[in-house]
Amino acid sequence: MAAFSVLSFSDNPVFKQYATYAAVVTLKMMFLSYLTGRYRMSRKVFINPEDARGKMELVRRDDDVERVRRCHRNDVENIPPFLVLGLLYVLTGPSASAAAWHFRVFVASRFFHTVAYLTPLPQPSRFLGFLVGAVTNISMAVQVIMSGQL
């Protein structure tokens, strides 16, 4: 008989949930990178002279490009902690429903944050999207720390 593996899709539904939500939020982050490039190309706005092919007037700032870039940078700052904490949280053996809530709330908060940033919605919309995700990460971190105490 094979041993139960905590990092198995077939053995552990919590890991399966984590992997699914981690993939979704990672793809969202990657999409913002693509969107930044698309905005740069469509608006002919470049950050490096070599990208502008010698046309220095194209090396400039654009408010829309910068907004998408800042949104992407915010994902780069907030999603990797979720990936690490979420995996450690899986290792604590949480219930499937508690884990689902953590993963869903975090992913929903990042999607809401992106909509609030790119629309843009008035503050504190974006801040609330960030805060909900941060609190979710803190909750998982606390569970990991409590599980790791000797």
PDB file of C-alpha atoms in Angstrom:
ATOM      1  CA  MET A   1       0.000   0.000   0.000  1.00  0.00           C
ATOM      2  CA  ALA A   2       1.385   3.415  -0.961  1.00  0.00           C
ATOM      3  CA  ALA A   3       2.004   5.998   1.744  1.00  0.00           C
ATOM      4  CA  PHE A   4      -0.149   9.130   1.902  1.00  0.00           C
ATOM      5  CA  SER A   5       1.611  12.075   0.339  1.00  0.00           C
ATOM      6  CA  VAL A   6       0.702  15.547   1.558  1.00  0.00           C
ATOM      7  CA  LEU A   7       1.921  17.002  -1.777  1.00  0.00           C
ATOM      8  CA  SER A   8      -0.223  14.792  -3.967  1.00  0.00           C
ATOM      9  CA  PHE A   9      -3.231  15.706  -6.089  1.00  0.00           C
ATOM     10  CA  SER A  10      -4.772  12.298  -5.546  1.00  0.00           C
ATOM     11  CA  ASP A  11      -4.020  11.946  -1.818  1.00  0.00           C
ATOM     12  CA  ASN A  12      -4.557  15.476  -0.526  1.00  0.00           C
ATOM     13  CA  PRO A  13      -7.490  17.642  -1.646  1.00  0.00           C
ATOM     14  CA  VAL A  14      -6.009  20.647   0.211  1.00  0.00           C
ATOM     15  CA  PHE A  15      -2.834  20.478  -1.882  1.00  0.00           C
ATOM     16  CA  LYS A  16      -4.953  20.139  -5.013  1.00  0.00           C
ATOM     17  CA  GLN A  17      -6.849  23.317  -4.041  1.00  0.00           C
ATOM     18  CA  TYR A  18      -3.623  25.143  -3.275  1.00  0.00           C
ATOM     19  CA  ALA A  19      -2.028  24.152  -6.567  1.00  0.00           C
ATOM     20  CA  THR A  20      -5.114  25.252  -8.502  1.00  0.00           C
ATOM     21  CA  TYR A  21      -5.375  28.665  -6.838  1.00  0.00           C
ATOM     22  CA  ALA A  22      -1.607  29.165  -6.949  1.00  0.00           C
ATOM     23  CA  ALA A  23      -1.681  28.528 -10.704  1.00  0.00           C
ATOM     24  CA  VAL A  24      -4.615  30.916 -11.208  1.00  0.00           C
ATOM     25  CA  VAL A  25      -3.020  33.780  -9.293  1.00  0.00           C
ATOM     26  CA  THR A  26       0.374  33.170 -10.953  1.00  0.00           C
ATOM     27  CA  LEU A  27      -1.241  33.305 -14.403  1.00  0.00           C
ATOM     28  CA  LYS A  28      -2.961  36.551 -13.415  1.00  0.00           C
ATOM     29  CA  MET A  29       0.404  38.008 -12.413  1.00  0.00           C
ATOM     30  CA  MET A  30       1.948  36.839 -15.689  1.00  0.00           C
ATOM     31  CA  PHE A  31      -0.955  38.356 -17.639  1.00  0.00           C
ATOM     32  CA  LEU A  32      -0.173  41.779 -16.167  1.00  0.00           C
ATOM     33  CA  SER A  33       3.368  41.463 -17.509  1.00  0.00           C
ATOM     34  CA  TYR A  34       1.946  40.784 -20.963  1.00  0.00           C
ATOM     35  CA  LEU A  35      -0.500  43.681 -20.546  1.00  0.00           C
ATOM     36  CA  THR A  36       2.333  46.057 -19.661  1.00  0.00           C
ATOM     37  CA  GLY A  37       4.157  45.098 -22.855  1.00  0.00           C
ATOM     38  CA  ARG A  38       0.983  45.416 -24.899  1.00  0.00           C
ATOM     39  CA  TYR A  39       0.359  48.928 -23.548  1.00  0.00           C
ATOM     40  CA  ARG A  40       3.956  49.898 -24.277  1.00  0.00           C
ATOM     41  CA  MET A  41       3.733  48.668 -27.859  1.00  0.00           C
ATOM     42  CA  SER A  42       0.283  50.115 -28.637  1.00  0.00           C
ATOM     43  CA  ARG A  43       1.244  53.518 -27.220  1.00  0.00           C
ATOM     44  CA  LYS A  44       4.792  53.381 -28.582  1.00  0.00           C
ATOM     45  CA  VAL A  45       6.228  54.042 -25.133  1.00  0.00           C
ATOM     46  CA  PHE A  46       9.569  52.502 -24.344  1.00  0.00           C
ATOM     47  CA  ILE A  47      11.771  52.588 -21.273  1.00  0.00           C
ATOM     48  CA  ASN A  48      15.042  51.610 -22.970  1.00  0.00           C
ATOM     49  CA  PRO A  49      16.598  53.397 -25.948  1.00  0.00           C
ATOM     50  CA  GLU A  50      17.388  50.104 -27.689  1.00  0.00           C
ATOM     51  CA  ASP A  51      13.685  49.163 -27.582  1.00  0.00           C
ATOM     52  CA  ALA A  52      12.782  52.439 -29.302  1.00  0.00           C
ATOM     53  CA  ARG A  53      15.183  51.608 -32.155  1.00  0.00           C
ATOM     54  CA  GLY A  54      16.976  54.921 -31.928  1.00  0.00           C
ATOM     55  CA  LYS A  55      13.836  57.092 -31.774  1.00  0.00           C
ATOM     56  CA  MET A  56      14.557  58.875 -28.506  1.00  0.00           C
ATOM     57  CA  GLU A  57      11.161  60.621 -28.551  1.00  0.00           C
ATOM     58  CA  LEU A  58       9.612  57.187 -27.874  1.00  0.00           C
ATOM     59  CA  VAL A  59      11.604  56.772 -24.661  1.00  0.00           C
ATOM     60  CA  ARG A  60       9.154  58.377 -22.298  1.00  0.00           C
ATOM     61  CA  ARG A  61       6.564  57.799 -19.584  1.00  0.00           C
ATOM     62  CA  ASP A  62       2.881  57.124 -20.137  1.00  0.00           C
ATOM     63  CA  ASP A  63       0.368  57.227 -17.274  1.00  0.00           C
ATOM     64  CA  ASP A  64      -1.559  54.152 -18.477  1.00  0.00           C
ATOM     65  CA  VAL A  65       1.594  52.096 -18.990  1.00  0.00           C
ATOM     66  CA  GLU A  66       2.831  53.115 -15.549  1.00  0.00           C
ATOM     67  CA  ARG A  67      -0.503  52.196 -13.930  1.00  0.00           C
ATOM     68  CA  VAL A  68      -0.399  48.671 -15.379  1.00  0.00           C
ATOM     69  CA  ARG A  69       3.275  48.350 -14.464  1.00  0.00           C
ATOM     70  CA  ARG A  70       2.610  49.409 -10.867  1.00  0.00           C
ATOM     71  CA  CYS A  71      -0.270  46.943 -10.630  1.00  0.00           C
ATOM     72  CA  HIS A  72       2.027  44.166 -11.886  1.00  0.00           C
ATOM     73  CA  ARG A  73       4.743  45.194  -9.431  1.00  0.00           C
ATOM     74  CA  ASN A  74       2.187  45.011  -6.614  1.00  0.00           C
ATOM     75  CA  ASP A  75       1.382  41.430  -7.645  1.00  0.00           C
ATOM     76  CA  VAL A  76       5.095  40.607  -7.700  1.00  0.00           C
ATOM     77  CA  GLU A  77       5.310  41.879  -4.106  1.00  0.00           C
ATOM     78  CA  ASN A  78       2.198  40.080  -2.820  1.00  0.00           C
ATOM     79  CA  ILE A  79       1.763  36.798  -4.688  1.00  0.00           C
ATOM     80  CA  PRO A  80       5.118  35.110  -3.897  1.00  0.00           C
ATOM     81  CA  PRO A  81       4.432  35.302  -0.134  1.00  0.00           C
ATOM     82  CA  PHE A  82       1.083  33.593  -0.798  1.00  0.00           C
ATOM     83  CA  LEU A  83       2.829  30.850  -2.766  1.00  0.00           C
ATOM     84  CA  VAL A  84       5.268  30.168   0.076  1.00  0.00           C
ATOM     85  CA  LEU A  85       2.822  30.572   2.956  1.00  0.00           C
ATOM     86  CA  GLY A  86       0.096  28.621   1.162  1.00  0.00           C
ATOM     87  CA  LEU A  87       2.394  25.647   0.633  1.00  0.00           C
ATOM     88  CA  LEU A  88       3.562  25.731   4.246  1.00  0.00           C
ATOM     89  CA  TYR A  89      -0.077  26.015   5.309  1.00  0.00           C
ATOM     90  CA  VAL A  90      -0.914  22.880   3.299  1.00  0.00           C
ATOM     91  CA  LEU A  91       1.763  21.060   5.308  1.00  0.00           C
ATOM     92  CA  THR A  92      -0.053  21.908   8.571  1.00  0.00           C
ATOM     93  CA  GLY A  93      -2.960  19.669   7.550  1.00  0.00           C
ATOM     94  CA  PRO A  94      -5.797  22.208   7.600  1.00  0.00           C
ATOM     95  CA  SER A  95      -9.372  21.219   6.883  1.00  0.00           C
ATOM     96  CA  ALA A  96     -10.335  21.403   3.224  1.00  0.00           C
ATOM     97  CA  SER A  97     -12.980  24.058   3.931  1.00  0.00           C
ATOM     98  CA  ALA A  98     -10.628  26.316   5.940  1.00  0.00           C
ATOM     99  CA  ALA A  99      -7.964  26.012   3.261  1.00  0.00           C
ATOM    100  CA  ALA A 100     -10.485  26.713   0.499  1.00  0.00           C
ATOM    101  CA  TRP A 101     -11.553  29.897   2.241  1.00  0.00           C
ATOM    102  CA  HIS A 102      -7.958  31.072   2.627  1.00  0.00           C
ATOM    103  CA  PHE A 103      -7.059  30.334  -0.984  1.00  0.00           C
ATOM    104  CA  ARG A 104     -10.271  31.714  -2.496  1.00  0.00           C
ATOM    105  CA  VAL A 105     -10.234  34.897  -0.429  1.00  0.00           C
ATOM    106  CA  PHE A 106      -6.610  35.617  -1.339  1.00  0.00           C
ATOM    107  CA  VAL A 107      -7.149  35.029  -5.056  1.00  0.00           C
ATOM    108  CA  ALA A 108     -10.376  37.064  -5.078  1.00  0.00           C
ATOM    109  CA  SER A 109      -8.620  39.910  -3.261  1.00  0.00           C
ATOM    110  CA  ARG A 110      -5.858  40.005  -5.902  1.00  0.00           C
ATOM    111  CA  PHE A 111      -8.374  40.054  -8.754  1.00  0.00           C
ATOM    112  CA  PHE A 112     -10.344  42.797  -7.004  1.00  0.00           C
ATOM    113  CA  HIS A 113      -7.123  44.747  -6.387  1.00  0.00           C
ATOM    114  CA  THR A 114      -6.285  44.547 -10.095  1.00  0.00           C
ATOM    115  CA  VAL A 115      -9.741  45.748 -11.142  1.00  0.00           C
ATOM    116  CA  ALA A 116      -9.576  48.556  -8.571  1.00  0.00           C
ATOM    117  CA  TYR A 117      -6.105  49.563  -9.796  1.00  0.00           C
ATOM    118  CA  LEU A 118      -6.753  49.441 -13.531  1.00  0.00           C
ATOM    119  CA  THR A 119     -10.275  50.891 -13.609  1.00  0.00           C
ATOM    120  CA  PRO A 120      -9.327  52.936 -11.379  1.00  0.00           C
ATOM    121  CA  LEU A 121     -11.824  52.705  -8.553  1.00  0.00           C
ATOM    122  CA  PRO A 122     -11.677  55.369  -5.833  1.00  0.00           C
ATOM    123  CA  GLN A 123      -9.694  54.652  -2.699  1.00  0.00           C
ATOM    124  CA  PRO A 124      -9.967  52.851  -0.346  1.00  0.00           C
ATOM    125  CA  SER A 125     -10.993  50.179  -2.897  1.00  0.00           C
ATOM    126  CA  ARG A 126      -7.479  49.221  -3.900  1.00  0.00           C
ATOM    127  CA  PHE A 127      -6.258  49.359  -0.309  1.00  0.00           C
ATOM    128  CA  LEU A 128      -9.077  47.042   0.819  1.00  0.00           C
ATOM    129  CA  GLY A 129      -8.166  44.553  -1.914  1.00  0.00           C
ATOM    130  CA  PHE A 130      -4.576  44.612  -0.703  1.00  0.00           C
ATOM    131  CA  LEU A 131      -5.556  44.420   2.976  1.00  0.00           C
ATOM    132  CA  VAL A 132      -7.805  41.375   2.564  1.00  0.00           C
ATOM    133  CA  GLY A 133      -4.991  39.500   0.809  1.00  0.00           C
ATOM    134  CA  ALA A 134      -2.438  40.559   3.423  1.00  0.00           C
ATOM    135  CA  VAL A 135      -4.690  39.450   6.288  1.00  0.00           C
ATOM    136  CA  THR A 136      -5.209  36.099   4.549  1.00  0.00           C
ATOM    137  CA  ASN A 137      -1.444  35.619   4.270  1.00  0.00           C
ATOM    138  CA  ILE A 138      -1.016  36.587   7.924  1.00  0.00           C
ATOM    139  CA  SER A 139      -3.686  34.074   8.928  1.00  0.00           C
ATOM    140  CA  MET A 140      -1.868  31.280   7.098  1.00  0.00           C
ATOM    141  CA  ALA A 141       1.473  32.376   8.586  1.00  0.00           C
ATOM    142  CA  VAL A 142       0.017  32.275  12.110  1.00  0.00           C
ATOM    143  CA  GLN A 143      -1.306  28.756  11.495  1.00  0.00           C
ATOM    144  CA  VAL A 144       2.114  27.644  10.247  1.00  0.00           C
ATOM    145  CA  ILE A 145       3.876  29.206  13.232  1.00  0.00           C
ATOM    146  CA  MET A 146       1.427  27.654  15.685  1.00  0.00           C
ATOM    147  CA  SER A 147       1.888  24.243  14.053  1.00  0.00           C
ATOM    148  CA  GLY A 148       5.657  24.540  14.163  1.00  0.00           C
ATOM    149  CA  GLN A 149       5.992  25.307  17.852  1.00  0.00           C
ATOM    150  CA  LEU A 150       7.777  22.641  19.846  1.00  0.00           C
TER     151      LEU A 150
END
